[in-house]
Each structure stands twice: as C-alpha cells, then as structure tokens.
Amino acid sequence: QQQVKQSPQSLIVQKGGISIINCAYENTAFDYFPWYQQFPGKGPALLIAIRPDVSEKKEGRFTISFNKSAKQFSLHIMDSQPGDSATYFCAARRQRQLTFGSGTQLTVLP
Amino acid sequence: NAGVTQTPKFRILKIGQSMTLQCAQDMNHNYMYWYRQDPGMGLKLIYYSVGAGITDKGEVPNGYNVSRSTTEYFPLRLELAAPSQTSVYFCASSYSGSPGETQYFGPGTRLLVL
C-alpha cells in the first residue's frame, strides 16, 4: 500500500523560530516529493519539491531535507512568521499519482 | 487566467441524490485530477485524466464517475450520495504528469450528505 506518514499533526512555534515537519514513506518507486501549503478555505498550493537524487533543496526560508536510505524527508521553515500559519502536506509521486500525508497544522505565534 | 475553477462552493445532498461537481481550467493543461479531503486527513485521489477522452481510477473511485470530453472540463459525478461522501472535493490540473510538474488546485467544493 502506498502510504506517506506525516508528523506532527499540529505544531505551534514562536515567531522567528524553526518549524520542522517530518514525513516517511515505504515505496521506493516514488520519484518526486512535493510539499503543499493550504490556507483555510483554499486549495493546496505547491510550496517546494525535491527529487530523490538530491539531499537538500532550499528556497528562501523553506528547506527540504531528504534521506533516501531512511526513506524520510522533512520540511524546515526558518524564521517562521505568523503568515506561515497554515496546513502543510507532504506528498510522494509515483506513476502520475500523488499520495499525500495527513497534514500538519502549523500555528506561528506573534 | 482564472486557473482552476470549481462549482458549486458548497452543497447539501440527501442520501441517494445525485450531483455533478464541475471543474474547469484555462491553462490548456492535459492532466486533470479529482481529490477528496476528509477532516484531518490528506488528499486522496479519486480519478484522473491524461487528456480528453482518457480517464483512470485513483485510490478511492467507488461511488464516483468522471468524463472528459474537452481539455478544459473535468466533471465529477456522484451517483446515489452516501454520508461517507461528505468531504471537500478538490480539482487539480497540470500540464503533464511528469516528475516536477506542478499540480494547480481549485478552491474546492464542500459537500455534505445528510
């Protein structure tokens, strides 16, 4: 079964702190790992993504760390801001289909 | 561009009723997708299409049907609505299905089956 396990379910961080969200997968056939950000009442939007042959990708304050041997990847949000408060989903792609994690509700306190 | 649009935004159905969720995209994308999102859960793929006239099942297709006669539209049909179909439905599109290709999501349709 294609599963992506995401943790934590919720996360509260102070403004300026680092937010870390973790995901793990089982299927080694996944070939693309995106992270989506979703604000209440909106559809998910692509935030950042990584291929399995890369160990880290950074875009501004957002970084994906990828550990292929452990089959884990994580999202780091540096200098977290109240505007980052949203639900974050990791996902993994195989054969045109995305499998999503269960989501992490991030709250950044001012 | 309007991107991906969905109608209606919210609908209440009685058990056994049928309805069609509408989805349109104006980005000339070949691929389109339907997902459902249950509370506290990630999105699950219902159906997807790689082009007009071509559709395929996703992870949770039971109770749903799709058709795609044009590139722009990808309606999702619910037959004999059940309480288990209470969810938020998202339509998405992408130019291709290749790795690295971004899926663009619509704003969602919230469906309540009573």
XYZ file of C-alpha atoms in Angstrom:
224
model
C 0.000 0.000 0.000
C 1.307 3.399 -0.934
C 1.469 5.437 2.246
C 3.128 8.591 3.368
C 3.221 9.137 7.107
C 3.446 12.708 8.347
C 4.178 14.136 11.790
C 3.401 16.029 13.887
C -0.313 16.514 13.414
C -0.065 20.032 14.820
C 2.787 22.361 15.607
C 2.973 25.645 17.485
C 6.049 27.796 17.001
C 7.013 31.243 18.163
C 7.662 33.913 15.570
C 11.259 33.661 14.404
C 11.563 30.025 15.376
C 12.188 26.970 13.198
C 9.275 24.771 12.168
C 10.093 21.158 11.285
C 7.649 18.725 9.732
C 8.605 15.140 9.008
C 7.412 12.554 6.517
C 8.273 8.924 5.928
C 7.447 6.618 3.057
C 7.747 2.938 2.228
C 7.555 2.674 -1.538
C 10.969 3.180 -3.131
C 9.295 3.733 -6.518
C 8.260 7.269 -5.533
C 10.158 9.694 -7.773
C 9.163 13.174 -6.644
C 8.407 14.657 -3.244
C 6.485 17.946 -3.098
C 5.254 19.920 -0.132
C 1.957 21.768 -0.330
C 0.703 24.669 1.767
C -3.005 25.103 2.378
C -4.753 28.087 3.944
C -8.288 27.711 5.349
C -10.910 27.639 2.630
C -8.329 27.370 -0.143
C -6.897 24.614 -2.246
C -3.364 23.358 -1.630
C -0.554 25.214 -3.368
C 2.871 23.856 -4.186
C 5.483 25.214 -1.800
C 8.693 23.376 -2.620
C 9.642 19.979 -4.031
C 12.627 17.661 -4.301
C 13.750 14.699 -6.390
C 15.153 11.608 -4.622
C 18.647 12.094 -6.072
C 19.065 15.352 -4.135
C 19.642 15.506 -0.368
C 18.586 19.085 0.221
C 16.753 21.868 -1.535
C 16.384 25.405 -0.269
C 14.049 28.127 -1.446
C 14.109 31.230 0.692
C 13.126 30.291 4.241
C 11.931 26.830 3.188
C 14.237 23.806 3.018
C 13.553 20.174 2.232
C 15.947 17.608 3.652
C 15.795 14.201 2.003
C 17.248 10.970 3.396
C 16.858 8.291 0.750
C 18.327 5.448 2.807
C 15.980 6.165 5.706
C 13.069 6.873 3.359
C 12.355 10.111 5.173
C 12.085 13.734 4.198
C 11.343 16.868 6.125
C 10.351 20.482 5.674
C 12.173 23.163 7.627
C 10.749 26.660 7.855
C 13.340 29.095 9.107
C 12.412 32.366 10.810
C 8.770 31.273 10.959
C 6.230 34.070 10.563
C 2.553 34.342 11.550
C 1.743 34.383 7.820
C 3.170 30.865 7.602
C 0.284 29.606 9.741
C -1.382 27.035 7.513
C -1.698 23.308 6.980
C 1.254 21.654 5.305
C 1.081 18.411 3.379
C 3.928 16.293 2.182
C 3.340 14.113 -0.837
C 5.078 11.498 -2.935
C 4.577 10.827 -6.610
C 4.509 7.546 -8.477
C 3.111 6.855 -11.924
C 1.329 10.196 -12.327
C -0.317 9.926 -8.928
C 0.403 11.858 -5.757
C -0.005 10.234 -2.357
C -0.451 12.794 0.398
C 0.447 12.756 4.054
C -2.250 13.526 6.596
C -1.158 17.130 7.089
C 0.369 19.301 9.802
C -1.448 22.329 11.121
C 1.207 24.957 11.838
C 0.481 27.921 14.077
C 3.107 30.623 14.392
C 2.528 32.826 17.399
C 3.311 36.549 17.055
C -6.058 33.338 -16.301
C -8.645 32.121 -13.823
C -6.648 28.937 -13.236
C -8.741 26.056 -11.890
C -12.335 26.893 -11.032
C -14.878 24.713 -9.249
C -18.619 24.958 -8.761
C -20.526 24.877 -6.519
C -18.597 26.027 -3.465
C -20.933 24.250 -1.081
C -23.766 21.770 -1.457
C -26.011 19.755 0.807
C -27.330 16.485 -0.612
C -29.770 13.989 0.749
C -28.824 10.328 0.824
C -29.487 8.768 -2.564
C -29.418 12.013 -4.521
C -27.004 12.585 -7.374
C -24.992 15.596 -8.405
C -22.162 16.728 -10.633
C -19.229 18.720 -9.364
C -17.900 20.996 -12.035
C -14.245 21.722 -12.728
C -12.695 23.888 -15.409
C -9.179 25.049 -16.191
C -7.995 27.646 -18.669
C -4.290 26.785 -18.668
C -4.513 24.253 -21.504
C -3.347 21.536 -19.142
C -3.518 17.972 -20.334
C -3.804 16.355 -16.924
C -6.676 16.852 -14.537
C -7.406 15.267 -11.177
C -10.123 14.900 -8.582
C -9.255 14.555 -4.918
C -11.266 14.341 -1.754
C -10.088 15.671 1.584
C -11.653 14.366 4.760
C -11.216 16.264 8.057
C -7.721 15.846 9.462
C -6.667 13.753 6.504
C -4.604 14.246 3.428
C -5.997 14.334 -0.067
C -6.938 11.082 -1.730
C -7.063 10.737 -5.500
C -10.458 9.737 -6.877
C -9.947 9.875 -10.643
C -7.594 11.491 -13.048
C -7.401 12.195 -16.761
C -4.387 12.469 -19.046
C -6.314 14.084 -21.857
C -9.711 14.435 -23.443
C -11.432 11.076 -23.607
C -8.956 9.347 -21.282
C -9.643 8.772 -17.610
C -8.331 6.399 -14.974
C -9.117 5.419 -11.409
C -7.228 6.701 -8.442
C -7.112 5.411 -4.889
C -10.807 5.882 -3.972
C -13.006 5.737 -7.117
C -16.021 3.848 -5.762
C -19.244 5.839 -5.884
C -17.929 8.328 -8.430
C -17.770 8.692 -12.183
C -15.931 11.078 -14.447
C -15.848 12.055 -18.069
C -13.643 14.347 -20.045
C -14.883 15.385 -23.435
C -12.723 18.508 -23.705
C -9.357 19.668 -22.392
C -10.948 22.373 -20.248
C -13.623 20.489 -18.299
C -13.489 17.504 -15.982
C -16.780 16.959 -14.136
C -17.137 14.515 -11.243
C -20.433 12.692 -10.907
C -21.759 11.343 -7.621
C -24.456 8.726 -8.002
C -26.577 7.719 -5.010
C -24.884 10.005 -2.491
C -23.926 8.439 0.846
C -22.864 10.056 4.152
C -19.365 8.631 3.568
C -19.048 11.009 0.624
C -19.251 14.034 2.893
C -15.934 15.702 2.175
C -14.205 18.589 0.488
C -13.515 17.893 -3.165
C -10.597 19.440 -4.977
C -9.955 19.505 -8.667
C -6.412 19.996 -9.913
C -4.607 20.224 -13.219
C -1.080 20.005 -14.565
C 0.489 20.335 -17.994
C 1.910 16.841 -17.862
C 2.237 14.028 -15.363
C 5.998 14.067 -15.272
C 8.020 14.495 -12.066
C 8.449 18.125 -11.193
C 5.241 19.140 -12.918
C 3.191 21.297 -10.554
C -0.420 20.456 -9.894
C -2.613 23.537 -9.564
C -5.618 23.167 -7.295
C -9.027 24.755 -7.389
C -10.679 26.275 -4.292
C -12.695 23.162 -3.531
C -16.329 22.116 -3.206
C -17.615 21.316 0.261
C -20.215 18.553 0.132
C -22.430 17.484 2.984
C -24.572 14.366 2.591
C -27.366 14.011 5.117
